[in-house]
Amino acid sequence: MSKMKTYAQVGIKVINAMEWIESLLLLPFKEKQHRGVTHPALIKRGIAFSIDIIVVLALMAAALFIGEKLNIHPFLIVSLTACVGMPLYFVVTTATMSRTIGKIACDIRVNIKGKKNKWLTITLRELLRGVSALILPITVLVALASKTNNTLHDSFAGTYLTVYEDKDK
């Protein structure tokens, strides 16, 4: 009888450990609630960013097409698009609409903590995004540990993302 009890206790511990591991594996897929606000899952943020990269690549393709007609070297077009066009896309769309095309598709909105200059804050956020991309594993771990899925560039810039809820729906 005591062996059965021991086996049952071990079984319960194994099940608890498996549930804990499962909760860790599902963490990037879960939206988080904090102070009545829904914050998007990391995977949703990644999908939004991927859509934005596709938009930037489409703009780059259009620029390459036009550049070919104007006899401009492709390297110059790619460099300008990557160094100027991409940051401009992210800063202008986020500062004017609080969302990029990818964030619109994923129902995500960028919010600013406090009353700060919107353009300056968003520009800082986008510059810091480039830096945080260099240490992506650390950025992801920080976001997973955060109550709001905030990444490093959001934390340092004083911004946070929320799930956008259209009042007209």
Short mmCIF file of C-alpha atoms in Angstrom, two decimals:
data_model
loop_
_atom_site.label_atom_id
_atom_site.label_comp_id
_atom_site.label_asym_id
_atom_site.label_seq_id
_atom_site.Cartn_x
_atom_site.Cartn_y
_atom_site.Cartn_z
CA MET A 1 0.00 0.00 0.00
CA SER A 2 2.78 2.47 0.83
CA LYS A 3 4.47 1.75 -2.53
CA MET A 4 1.23 2.63 -4.31
CA LYS A 5 1.02 5.86 -2.33
CA THR A 6 4.63 6.69 -3.23
CA TYR A 7 4.00 5.99 -6.93
CA ALA A 8 0.91 8.18 -6.83
CA GLN A 9 2.87 11.02 -5.19
CA VAL A 10 5.62 10.73 -7.80
CA GLY A 11 2.99 10.68 -10.54
CA ILE A 12 1.38 13.85 -9.19
CA LYS A 13 4.78 15.58 -9.03
CA VAL A 14 5.52 14.56 -12.63
CA ILE A 15 2.14 15.88 -13.78
CA ASN A 16 2.71 19.16 -11.91
CA ALA A 17 6.16 19.48 -13.50
CA MET A 18 4.70 18.82 -16.95
CA GLU A 19 2.00 21.46 -16.40
CA TRP A 20 4.66 23.96 -15.31
CA ILE A 21 6.76 23.23 -18.43
CA GLU A 22 3.66 23.55 -20.61
CA SER A 23 2.85 26.94 -19.06
CA LEU A 24 6.40 28.13 -19.84
CA LEU A 25 6.18 26.92 -23.44
CA LEU A 26 2.84 28.66 -23.96
CA LEU A 27 3.98 31.95 -22.40
CA PRO A 28 4.89 33.65 -25.74
CA PHE A 29 1.39 32.87 -27.03
CA LYS A 30 -0.54 34.41 -24.13
CA GLU A 31 -1.84 37.93 -23.87
CA LYS A 32 -1.31 39.44 -20.43
CA GLN A 33 -3.78 41.44 -18.35
CA HIS A 34 -2.34 44.17 -16.14
CA ARG A 35 -4.37 46.88 -14.40
CA GLY A 36 -7.36 46.23 -16.63
CA VAL A 37 -5.36 46.55 -19.87
CA THR A 38 -4.73 43.70 -22.31
CA HIS A 39 -1.16 43.49 -23.61
CA PRO A 40 -0.47 41.50 -26.80
CA ALA A 41 1.31 38.15 -26.80
CA LEU A 42 4.92 38.14 -27.97
CA ILE A 43 4.03 35.94 -30.93
CA LYS A 44 1.43 38.51 -32.01
CA ARG A 45 4.06 41.25 -31.80
CA GLY A 46 6.39 39.11 -33.92
CA ILE A 47 3.72 38.57 -36.57
CA ALA A 48 3.01 42.32 -36.68
CA PHE A 49 6.73 43.05 -37.12
CA SER A 50 6.97 40.42 -39.88
CA ILE A 51 4.09 42.09 -41.75
CA ASP A 52 5.86 45.44 -41.39
CA ILE A 53 9.07 43.98 -42.83
CA ILE A 54 7.07 42.67 -45.82
CA VAL A 55 5.68 46.20 -46.32
CA VAL A 56 9.20 47.67 -46.19
CA LEU A 57 10.47 45.03 -48.65
CA ALA A 58 7.60 45.88 -51.02
CA LEU A 59 8.57 49.56 -50.79
CA MET A 60 12.17 48.57 -51.46
CA ALA A 61 11.11 46.55 -54.53
CA ALA A 62 9.16 49.54 -55.84
CA ALA A 63 12.17 51.80 -55.22
CA LEU A 64 14.43 49.33 -57.06
CA PHE A 65 12.05 49.30 -60.02
CA ILE A 66 11.97 53.10 -60.19
CA GLY A 67 15.72 53.29 -59.57
CA GLU A 68 16.38 50.98 -62.51
CA LYS A 69 14.40 53.30 -64.79
CA LEU A 70 16.38 56.30 -63.46
CA ASN A 71 19.69 54.41 -63.72
CA ILE A 72 20.42 54.55 -59.95
CA HIS A 73 22.68 51.85 -58.53
CA PRO A 74 20.66 49.15 -56.66
CA PHE A 75 23.05 49.18 -53.67
CA LEU A 76 22.27 52.85 -53.08
CA ILE A 77 18.53 52.19 -53.19
CA VAL A 78 18.73 49.22 -50.80
CA SER A 79 21.00 51.17 -48.43
CA LEU A 80 18.74 54.22 -48.42
CA THR A 81 15.62 52.12 -47.92
CA ALA A 82 17.21 50.20 -45.03
CA CYS A 83 18.83 53.19 -43.33
CA VAL A 84 16.25 55.90 -44.03
CA GLY A 85 13.04 54.41 -45.42
CA MET A 86 12.52 51.70 -42.82
CA PRO A 87 13.06 53.95 -39.78
CA LEU A 88 10.85 56.62 -41.37
CA TYR A 89 8.10 54.07 -42.00
CA PHE A 90 8.10 52.93 -38.36
CA VAL A 91 8.40 56.41 -36.83
CA VAL A 92 5.86 58.18 -39.06
CA THR A 93 3.17 55.49 -38.93
CA THR A 94 3.56 54.93 -35.20
CA ALA A 95 3.71 58.64 -34.32
CA THR A 96 0.70 59.56 -36.48
CA MET A 97 -1.57 56.53 -35.97
CA SER A 98 -0.03 54.82 -32.90
CA ARG A 99 0.19 51.79 -35.18
CA THR A 100 2.05 50.43 -38.18
CA ILE A 101 0.37 48.40 -40.92
CA GLY A 102 1.49 45.19 -39.17
CA LYS A 103 0.11 46.39 -35.84
CA ILE A 104 -3.18 47.34 -37.51
CA ALA A 105 -3.44 43.81 -38.94
CA CYS A 106 -2.79 42.33 -35.48
CA ASP A 107 -4.93 44.82 -33.50
CA ILE A 108 -2.01 46.29 -31.56
CA ARG A 109 -1.54 49.92 -30.49
CA VAL A 110 1.57 51.71 -29.15
CA ASN A 111 0.90 53.85 -26.08
CA ILE A 112 3.13 56.39 -24.36
CA LYS A 113 3.48 56.57 -20.58
CA GLY A 114 2.91 60.08 -19.26
CA LYS A 115 2.74 63.28 -21.27
CA LYS A 116 5.83 63.14 -23.46
CA ASN A 117 6.59 64.46 -26.92
CA LYS A 118 5.07 61.78 -29.17
CA TRP A 119 7.51 62.17 -32.08
CA LEU A 120 10.58 62.20 -29.85
CA THR A 121 9.38 59.22 -27.81
CA ILE A 122 8.53 57.14 -30.88
CA THR A 123 11.84 58.03 -32.55
CA LEU A 124 13.68 56.96 -29.40
CA ARG A 125 11.63 53.73 -29.29
CA GLU A 126 12.56 52.87 -32.88
CA LEU A 127 16.26 53.64 -32.33
CA LEU A 128 16.24 51.47 -29.22
CA ARG A 129 14.48 48.69 -31.16
CA GLY A 130 17.56 48.46 -33.37
CA VAL A 131 19.79 48.13 -30.32
CA SER A 132 17.52 45.61 -28.61
CA ALA A 133 17.50 43.51 -31.80
CA LEU A 134 21.23 42.96 -31.25
CA ILE A 135 20.47 41.28 -27.93
CA LEU A 136 17.22 39.63 -29.00
CA PRO A 137 17.35 36.63 -26.61
CA ILE A 138 17.71 38.95 -23.62
CA THR A 139 14.94 41.20 -24.95
CA VAL A 140 12.59 38.21 -25.30
CA LEU A 141 13.40 36.95 -21.79
CA VAL A 142 12.76 40.41 -20.33
CA ALA A 143 9.41 40.56 -22.16
CA LEU A 144 8.40 37.10 -20.95
CA ALA A 145 9.20 38.10 -17.36
CA SER A 146 7.34 41.40 -17.69
CA LYS A 147 3.75 41.79 -16.48
CA THR A 148 2.93 43.55 -19.76
CA ASN A 149 5.13 41.70 -22.32
CA ASN A 150 7.20 44.90 -22.56
CA THR A 151 10.46 44.56 -24.47
CA LEU A 152 13.62 46.49 -23.61
CA HIS A 153 13.03 49.22 -26.20
CA ASP A 154 9.50 49.78 -24.88
CA SER A 155 10.68 49.96 -21.28
CA PHE A 156 13.52 52.40 -21.95
CA ALA A 157 11.45 54.61 -24.29
CA GLY A 158 8.50 54.75 -21.90
CA THR A 159 6.05 53.03 -24.24
CA TYR A 160 3.86 49.95 -24.00
CA LEU A 161 1.67 47.98 -26.38
CA THR A 162 -1.99 47.15 -25.90
CA VAL A 163 -4.54 45.13 -27.79
CA TYR A 164 -6.54 47.66 -29.79
CA GLU A 165 -10.25 47.44 -29.21
CA ASP A 166 -12.33 49.24 -31.83
CA LYS A 167 -15.33 50.79 -30.08
CA ASP A 168 -17.40 50.53 -33.29
CA LYS A 169 -17.20 46.72 -33.45
#
